[in-house]
Coordinates of C-alpha atoms and ligand atoms in Angstrom, one line a residue:
M1 CA 102.7 -141.2 32.2
V2 CA 101.0 -137.9 34.8
I3 CA 99.3 -139.5 37.4
K4 CA 95.5 -137.8 37.7
A5 CA 92.8 -136.8 40.9
Q6 CA 90.3 -139.7 40.8
R7 CA 87.0 -139.0 38.9
G8 CA 84.7 -137.8 40.8
T9 CA 88.2 -136.1 43.1
K10 CA 89.1 -132.6 43.8
D11 CA 92.2 -131.3 45.1
I12 CA 91.9 -128.1 47.0
F13 CA 94.3 -125.4 47.3
G14 CA 95.6 -121.7 46.7
S15 CA 92.7 -119.6 47.5
E16 CA 90.1 -121.9 47.5
T17 CA 91.2 -123.0 50.5
I18 CA 90.6 -119.3 52.3
T19 CA 87.0 -120.3 51.5
W20 CA 86.8 -123.6 52.7
Q21 CA 88.9 -122.5 55.8
W22 CA 85.9 -119.5 56.4
L23 CA 82.9 -122.7 55.3
V24 CA 85.2 -124.8 58.6
D25 CA 85.4 -121.4 60.8
N26 CA 81.7 -120.3 60.7
A27 CA 80.5 -123.8 60.8
K28 CA 82.0 -123.4 64.4
N29 CA 81.3 -120.6 65.8
V30 CA 77.6 -121.3 64.6
F31 CA 77.5 -125.2 65.7
Q32 CA 79.2 -124.2 69.2
N33 CA 76.8 -120.7 70.0
A34 CA 74.1 -123.2 70.2
D35 CA 76.1 -125.4 72.3
F36 CA 77.3 -128.2 69.7
K37 CA 80.7 -129.8 70.5
E38 CA 82.8 -131.1 68.1
I39 CA 83.1 -135.2 67.4
K40 CA 85.3 -136.4 65.1
T41 CA 84.8 -140.3 63.8
P42 CA 87.2 -142.7 61.3
I43 CA 86.4 -142.6 58.2
F44 CA 86.1 -146.4 57.2
E45 CA 83.9 -148.3 59.6
A46 CA 82.8 -152.2 59.8
T47 CA 80.7 -152.6 56.7
E48 CA 78.1 -153.8 58.5
L49 CA 77.4 -150.1 60.2
F50 CA 76.5 -148.9 56.8
N51 CA 73.9 -151.6 55.7
R52 CA 72.2 -152.4 59.1
G53 CA 72.5 -148.2 59.4
V54 CA 72.2 -146.8 56.3
G55 CA 69.8 -148.9 55.5
D56 CA 69.7 -151.9 52.2
S57 CA 67.1 -150.3 50.3
T58 CA 68.5 -147.7 49.4
D59 CA 70.9 -146.6 46.6
I60 CA 74.2 -146.0 49.1
V61 CA 73.9 -149.3 50.6
N62 CA 73.1 -151.1 47.3
K63 CA 75.3 -149.2 44.8
E64 CA 77.7 -146.4 46.0
M65 CA 79.8 -148.5 49.0
Y66 CA 83.3 -148.1 48.8
T67 CA 83.5 -151.5 50.4
F68 CA 86.9 -153.5 50.6
C69 CA 88.4 -156.0 53.2
V70 CA 91.4 -156.4 54.9
G71 CA 93.2 -159.0 56.1
G72 CA 93.4 -161.0 53.4
A73 CA 93.0 -164.8 53.4
N74 CA 92.9 -164.3 57.2
K75 CA 90.7 -165.6 59.9
D76 CA 91.1 -162.3 61.3
A77 CA 89.4 -160.9 57.5
T78 CA 86.8 -157.8 57.9
S79 CA 84.8 -156.2 55.0
I80 CA 85.2 -152.5 56.0
T81 CA 83.3 -149.2 54.4
L82 CA 84.3 -145.8 53.2
R83 CA 82.4 -144.4 54.9
P84 CA 79.4 -142.7 52.5
E85 CA 78.1 -140.3 55.8
N86 CA 78.6 -139.7 59.0
T87 CA 75.4 -140.3 61.4
A88 CA 75.8 -144.0 60.9
G89 CA 79.0 -144.0 63.0
V90 CA 78.0 -141.6 65.3
V91 CA 75.5 -143.2 66.5
R92 CA 77.9 -146.3 66.6
C93 CA 80.1 -143.7 68.7
F94 CA 76.8 -143.0 70.9
I95 CA 76.9 -146.0 72.1
E96 CA 80.2 -148.1 72.6
H97 CA 80.9 -144.6 74.5
N98 CA 77.9 -144.9 76.4
L99 CA 77.3 -141.2 75.1
N100 CA 73.3 -141.8 77.2
R101 CA 74.9 -141.5 80.3
T102 CA 76.0 -138.3 79.4
P103 CA 73.8 -135.2 79.9
S104 CA 71.4 -135.0 77.9
P105 CA 70.6 -133.5 74.8
Q106 CA 74.1 -134.9 73.3
K107 CA 75.1 -132.9 71.3
F108 CA 77.1 -132.8 67.5
W109 CA 78.9 -131.4 65.4
Y110 CA 81.3 -132.4 62.3
F111 CA 82.6 -131.6 59.3
G112 CA 84.8 -134.3 56.9
P113 CA 85.1 -136.4 53.7
M114 CA 81.8 -138.7 53.1
F115 CA 82.3 -141.3 49.9
R116 CA 80.4 -142.4 47.1
Y117 CA 80.9 -144.3 44.3
E118 CA 78.3 -141.8 42.4
R119 CA 77.7 -141.0 38.8
P120 CA 80.2 -137.6 39.3
Q121 CA 78.3 -134.1 37.7
A122 CA 78.2 -130.6 38.5
G123 CA 77.8 -131.4 43.1
R124 CA 78.1 -134.7 43.1
Q125 CA 81.6 -135.9 43.8
R126 CA 82.5 -139.5 44.8
Q127 CA 84.8 -137.4 47.3
F128 CA 82.8 -134.6 48.3
H129 CA 82.8 -133.5 52.6
Q130 CA 80.0 -132.6 55.0
I131 CA 79.9 -130.1 58.1
G132 CA 76.3 -131.4 59.8
V133 CA 75.4 -132.0 63.3
E134 CA 73.6 -135.2 65.0
M135 CA 71.4 -135.1 68.7
F136 CA 70.7 -136.9 70.4
G137 CA 68.3 -137.5 73.4
V138 CA 64.9 -135.2 72.8
A139 CA 61.3 -136.8 71.8
E140 CA 60.0 -133.1 72.1
P141 CA 59.0 -131.2 68.7
T142 CA 61.9 -128.8 70.1
A143 CA 64.2 -130.6 68.9
D144 CA 63.3 -130.4 65.5
A145 CA 63.0 -126.9 65.9
E146 CA 66.4 -127.0 67.2
I147 CA 68.3 -128.0 64.7
I148 CA 66.2 -126.8 60.8
M149 CA 67.1 -123.3 62.9
T150 CA 70.4 -124.2 63.2
A151 CA 71.2 -125.0 59.9
V152 CA 69.3 -121.7 58.7
E153 CA 72.2 -119.7 61.1
Y154 CA 74.3 -121.0 59.9
L155 CA 73.1 -120.5 56.2
K156 CA 72.2 -117.2 57.1
S157 CA 75.7 -117.0 58.1
I158 CA 77.4 -117.4 54.9
G159 CA 75.2 -114.8 52.9
L160 CA 72.7 -117.8 52.4
G161 CA 69.5 -117.0 53.9
D162 CA 66.7 -116.8 51.8
L163 CA 66.7 -120.8 50.4
E164 CA 64.3 -123.5 50.3
V165 CA 63.2 -124.8 53.6
E166 CA 61.3 -128.3 53.1
I167 CA 59.5 -129.6 55.1
N168 CA 57.7 -133.0 55.8
S169 CA 56.9 -136.0 58.1
L170 CA 57.0 -139.2 57.6
G171 CA 55.2 -140.5 60.6
C172 CA 56.1 -143.3 62.9
T173 CA 56.3 -146.9 62.8
K174 CA 52.6 -148.1 63.1
C175 CA 51.4 -145.4 61.1
K176 CA 54.7 -145.5 58.1
N177 CA 53.5 -149.2 57.9
E178 CA 50.0 -148.3 57.4
Y179 CA 51.1 -146.1 54.2
K180 CA 53.7 -148.2 52.7
N181 CA 50.8 -150.8 52.8
S182 CA 48.8 -148.8 50.6
I183 CA 51.4 -147.7 48.9
K184 CA 51.8 -151.0 47.9
E185 CA 48.2 -151.5 47.4
V186 CA 47.8 -148.6 45.1
L187 CA 51.1 -149.5 43.0
K188 CA 50.5 -153.5 42.8
P189 CA 48.7 -153.1 39.2
Y190 CA 51.8 -151.1 37.9
L191 CA 54.9 -153.0 39.3
K192 CA 56.1 -154.2 36.0
D193 CA 55.9 -150.8 34.7
L194 CA 57.8 -149.4 37.2
C195 CA 62.4 -149.7 36.9
D196 CA 63.9 -151.9 38.5
D197 CA 64.9 -150.4 41.6
C198 CA 61.2 -149.2 42.5
K199 CA 61.0 -153.0 42.1
M200 CA 63.8 -153.9 44.3
R201 CA 62.0 -150.8 46.8
Y202 CA 58.7 -152.2 46.7
E203 CA 59.6 -155.3 48.5
K204 CA 62.0 -153.5 51.3
N205 CA 61.0 -149.8 51.8
P206 CA 57.9 -148.3 49.3
L207 CA 58.3 -145.1 50.9
R208 CA 61.6 -144.8 48.9
I209 CA 59.9 -145.5 45.6
L210 CA 58.8 -141.8 45.9
D211 CA 62.4 -140.7 46.0
C212 CA 62.4 -141.9 42.6
K213 CA 63.8 -139.9 39.0
N214 CA 62.8 -141.8 36.5
E215 CA 60.2 -140.6 34.3
D216 CA 58.5 -143.4 34.2
C217 CA 57.5 -144.1 37.3
K218 CA 56.8 -140.2 38.2
K219 CA 54.1 -140.8 35.1
I220 CA 52.8 -143.5 37.0
F221 CA 53.0 -141.7 41.0
E222 CA 50.5 -139.1 38.3
K223 CA 47.8 -141.2 38.5
E224 CA 44.7 -140.0 40.0
E225 CA 43.8 -142.9 41.7
V226 CA 48.0 -142.8 42.9
K227 CA 48.9 -139.3 43.7
K228 CA 45.4 -139.5 46.3
V229 CA 47.4 -142.4 48.3
I230 CA 50.0 -140.6 47.7
L231 CA 49.2 -137.4 48.7
N232 CA 47.3 -138.8 51.5
D233 CA 47.0 -137.3 55.5
Y234 CA 48.4 -141.0 56.9
I235 CA 50.0 -139.7 59.9
C236 CA 49.0 -140.5 63.1
E237 CA 46.8 -138.2 65.8
D238 CA 50.4 -137.9 68.0
C239 CA 52.9 -137.7 64.4
K240 CA 50.2 -135.0 63.4
E241 CA 50.8 -133.2 66.9
H242 CA 54.6 -133.3 66.6
F243 CA 54.8 -132.3 62.9
T244 CA 51.6 -129.4 63.3
K245 CA 53.8 -128.0 66.6
L246 CA 57.3 -128.1 64.1
Q247 CA 55.7 -125.5 61.9
E248 CA 53.7 -123.3 64.9
Y249 CA 57.5 -123.2 66.3
L250 CA 59.3 -122.6 62.4
N251 CA 56.7 -119.3 62.8
A252 CA 57.5 -118.3 65.6
L253 CA 61.4 -118.1 64.2
N254 CA 60.1 -116.5 60.8
I255 CA 61.7 -119.5 59.5
K256 CA 59.7 -119.6 56.0
Y257 CA 59.4 -123.3 54.9
S258 CA 56.8 -125.7 52.5
I259 CA 55.4 -128.9 53.1
N260 CA 56.4 -131.3 50.6
K261 CA 54.4 -134.5 51.0
M262 CA 57.4 -136.1 48.3
L263 CA 60.0 -135.3 50.4
V264 CA 61.4 -139.2 51.7
R265 CA 65.0 -139.4 51.7
G266 CA 67.5 -141.6 50.3
L267 CA 69.0 -143.0 53.5
D268 CA 66.5 -145.4 55.9
Y269 CA 66.1 -144.5 58.8
Y270 CA 64.1 -141.6 59.0
N271 CA 60.8 -141.5 61.1
R272 CA 58.6 -138.5 61.5
T273 CA 60.5 -135.2 61.0
V274 CA 62.9 -135.2 57.9
F275 CA 63.5 -131.8 56.1
E276 CA 66.3 -130.7 53.0
I277 CA 67.3 -127.0 52.3
K278 CA 67.5 -126.4 48.2
S279 CA 68.6 -123.6 45.7
S280 CA 67.4 -123.7 42.4
A281 CA 71.3 -122.1 41.2
L282 CA 72.6 -125.9 42.0
G283 CA 70.4 -127.3 38.9
S284 CA 69.3 -130.6 39.3
Q285 CA 72.0 -131.5 42.1
S286 CA 70.1 -128.7 44.3
A287 CA 69.5 -130.2 47.7
V288 CA 72.8 -128.2 50.1
C289 CA 71.2 -129.7 53.5
G290 CA 69.4 -132.7 54.1
G291 CA 67.7 -134.2 57.8
G292 CA 65.7 -135.3 60.3
R293 CA 64.9 -137.7 63.1
Y294 CA 66.1 -141.1 63.2
D295 CA 64.1 -141.8 66.2
G296 CA 64.4 -146.0 66.3
L297 CA 68.6 -147.1 65.0
V298 CA 70.4 -146.0 68.3
E299 CA 67.8 -149.2 69.3
M300 CA 68.2 -150.0 66.2
L301 CA 72.1 -150.9 66.5
G302 CA 72.4 -152.4 69.8
G303 CA 72.2 -148.7 72.0
A304 CA 69.4 -148.2 74.8
P305 CA 66.6 -146.3 72.5
T306 CA 67.8 -142.7 72.5
P307 CA 65.6 -140.0 70.4
A308 CA 67.9 -138.7 67.4
I309 CA 67.9 -135.6 65.2
G310 CA 70.6 -133.9 63.1
F311 CA 71.2 -132.6 59.5
A312 CA 74.5 -132.3 57.1
M313 CA 75.1 -130.0 54.3
G314 CA 77.6 -131.1 50.8
A315 CA 80.0 -128.5 51.5
E316 CA 81.0 -128.4 47.7
R317 CA 78.0 -127.3 47.2
L318 CA 77.9 -124.6 49.5
F319 CA 81.3 -123.5 48.5
T320 CA 79.1 -123.2 45.1
L321 CA 76.7 -120.9 46.3
V322 CA 78.9 -118.5 48.5
E323 CA 80.9 -115.2 47.9
K324 CA 84.7 -116.3 47.0
K325 CA 87.3 -115.0 50.2
E326 CA 90.0 -113.9 48.8
Q327 CA 93.7 -114.0 50.2
E328 CA 94.4 -111.6 52.5
K329 CA 98.4 -110.3 52.1
I330 CA 100.8 -110.7 54.9
D331 CA 101.6 -108.0 57.6
Y332 CA 105.1 -107.7 56.7
F333 CA 108.2 -109.0 54.1
V334 CA 111.3 -108.2 55.8
V335 CA 113.5 -106.6 53.2
S336 CA 117.5 -107.2 53.6
S337 CA 120.7 -107.7 52.5
S338 CA 121.2 -110.1 56.4
S339 CA 119.7 -113.0 55.4
T340 CA 120.5 -113.6 60.1
E341 CA 118.9 -110.1 60.3
A342 CA 115.9 -110.9 58.6
L343 CA 115.3 -113.8 60.0
K344 CA 115.8 -112.4 63.8
L345 CA 112.8 -109.7 63.1
V346 CA 110.6 -112.3 61.0
Q347 CA 111.0 -114.5 64.3
K348 CA 110.4 -112.1 66.5
L349 CA 107.4 -110.5 64.3
R350 CA 105.7 -114.0 63.8
Q351 CA 106.1 -114.7 68.4
N352 CA 104.3 -111.2 69.0
G353 CA 101.4 -111.9 66.2
K354 CA 101.7 -110.4 62.7
V355 CA 101.7 -112.4 59.7
A356 CA 105.6 -111.6 58.5
D357 CA 108.1 -113.5 55.8
F358 CA 110.8 -112.2 54.7
D359 CA 113.5 -113.4 51.0
M360 CA 115.1 -116.5 51.6
Q361 CA 117.1 -115.7 49.4
N362 CA 118.6 -113.6 50.0
R363 CA 118.1 -112.0 46.2
K364 CA 118.7 -108.1 45.0
F365 CA 117.0 -105.1 47.0
G366 CA 115.0 -104.2 44.0
K367 CA 113.7 -108.4 43.8
Q368 CA 112.7 -108.2 47.5
L369 CA 111.0 -105.5 46.9
E370 CA 108.4 -106.3 44.1
K371 CA 107.6 -109.4 46.2
A372 CA 106.8 -107.8 49.2
S373 CA 104.4 -105.8 47.0
K374 CA 102.9 -108.4 45.3
I375 CA 102.4 -110.3 49.0
A376 CA 102.9 -107.7 51.7
K377 CA 100.3 -105.3 53.2
S378 CA 103.7 -103.1 54.3
A379 CA 108.3 -103.7 53.3
I380 CA 110.7 -103.6 56.9
I381 CA 113.1 -102.5 55.1
L382 CA 117.3 -103.4 56.8
G383 CA 119.6 -102.1 55.1
E384 CA 123.2 -101.3 56.3
D385 CA 121.6 -97.8 57.9
E386 CA 119.2 -99.5 59.6
I387 CA 121.1 -101.8 61.4
S388 CA 123.9 -100.2 62.0
Q389 CA 121.7 -97.8 63.8
G390 CA 118.8 -99.9 65.0
F391 CA 115.8 -98.2 63.4
Y392 CA 113.5 -100.5 60.9
S393 CA 112.2 -98.0 57.4
V394 CA 108.7 -99.0 56.8
K395 CA 107.0 -98.8 53.2
N396 CA 103.4 -98.9 52.9
L397 CA 102.9 -100.7 50.1
L398 CA 99.5 -99.4 49.7
T399 CA 100.1 -95.8 49.8
G400 CA 104.0 -95.6 48.5
N401 CA 104.3 -93.9 51.9
Q402 CA 107.6 -94.6 53.6
E403 CA 108.4 -93.5 57.4
K404 CA 111.4 -94.8 60.1
V405 CA 110.5 -95.9 63.4
T406 CA 112.7 -96.8 65.6
N407 CA 110.8 -98.8 68.9
F408 CA 109.7 -102.5 67.5
E409 CA 106.8 -102.0 69.2
N410 CA 105.6 -99.5 67.0
L411 CA 105.4 -102.1 64.6
L412 CA 103.0 -103.7 66.5
Ligands
HAM1 P1 72.5 -137.1 52.7 O1 71.2 -136.3 52.2 O2 72.9 -138.2 51.2 O3 72.3 -137.2 54.3 O4 73.2 -136.4 52.4 C1 73.1 -135.0 52.8 C2 73.9 -133.0 51.9 O5 75.3 -134.2 51.5 C3 72.8 -133.6 50.6 O6 72.8 -132.5 50.8 C4 73.9 -132.7 49.4 O7 74.4 -131.6 49.3 C5 75.2 -133.6 50.2 N1 76.4 -135.2 49.4 C6 75.2 -135.7 49.0 N2 75.7 -136.4 48.2 C7 76.7 -136.2 47.7 C8 78.2 -135.5 47.2 N3 78.0 -137.3 46.0 N4 78.5 -135.1 46.2 C9 78.1 -133.9 46.8 N5 77.7 -134.2 47.9 C10 76.7 -134.5 48.8 C11 72.5 -137.7 54.9 O8 73.9 -137.9 54.4 C12 72.5 -137.1 56.1 N6 73.7 -138.2 57.0 C13 72.1 -136.7 56.2 C14 71.7 -136.5 58.5 C15 72.6 -135.7 59.5 N7 70.8 -137.2 59.0 C16 70.5 -136.7 60.4 N8 71.3 -136.6 60.9

């Protein structure tokens, strides 16, 4: 039986890889311009990191993790999980290597695969890739502006400068808790009508109820008395000032945004600013980018109290939206009756930075030229005359013009 790729995973090959490389190259340029350093953390971590870090009221932890035990019945048996996201891993690394002792702010960017056992559909895979940044050490709203600006600049660099930016403030621990309590209070009479997930969220993290996509739950949120509480301006004066300042910065940067009071994000670690960047062209899975502040996470995972903020973008979703790049033709295809001469010339061309190839099966001239015209801009013909008299016949495969080149340097 033929073995196929797992449901929710995708092979990336051929010309698709050109667009992928371009997405990552742009990320590297834009992020490094803003002084973010690349960080690579392991693809699997201790399960506990995500249970505690991402939070046990989230769908990710409750339903979507690829968790398995290694070490068998051995006393060293450990539960590990393929990372469903990268913030928790970067925070773990930050704490483990005392990166708080390096000059602040500490700014990192990453690209890599993430794993979530979700029901696959357009824009939603079980193995997908994220391009993201995390920044530690700055509590001021300038950091929030810097992070949103970086996301928007990256999207601009790949031709997606006009997507919708939504922001919200969840408040700090104090005001968030008061808000949670009033949500619980107003939803109490409807508790039995909420979906099973929301019943669990009601106990563990009532804010996340607002993220529910269930139509019956949404109808409850539309009720006058519930809506009043949900849309209530509950955040405290400090959080309000932080949020207002952020808006001033975004206005000054000419970044268009809207405030979405229902935006609570699907992970537990957020406080104050949260944001998403969406594209209506993507259908139901419209978010290309999600992020926010997580000022309590470093301390919660055992580090010193450290404010932090970041975002991650779904690379597959970006891929769907961007104009696709084509494989460029190579510089030279060497057409020759002598494999040795062809090998030697290809080696020299490559050493000098030219993309060059030749026919390893040393087929007839006609076949070699046919191949050259498919993949190369020019053919270098090395026939008996060329080899004995020491020159190159260079055929421009776009125009058909052929010229005699006597000096290797003129090929470069
Ligand atoms: P998230 O919203 O779970 O946030 O994921 C960020 C982005 O990853 C989403 O907006 C989406 O584009 C993409 N994504 C998520 N799940 C899938 C999937 N199953 N298939 C395809 N794409 C997907 C986080 O992961 C946070 N760690 C972001 C963050 C970083 N917050 C602070 N720092």
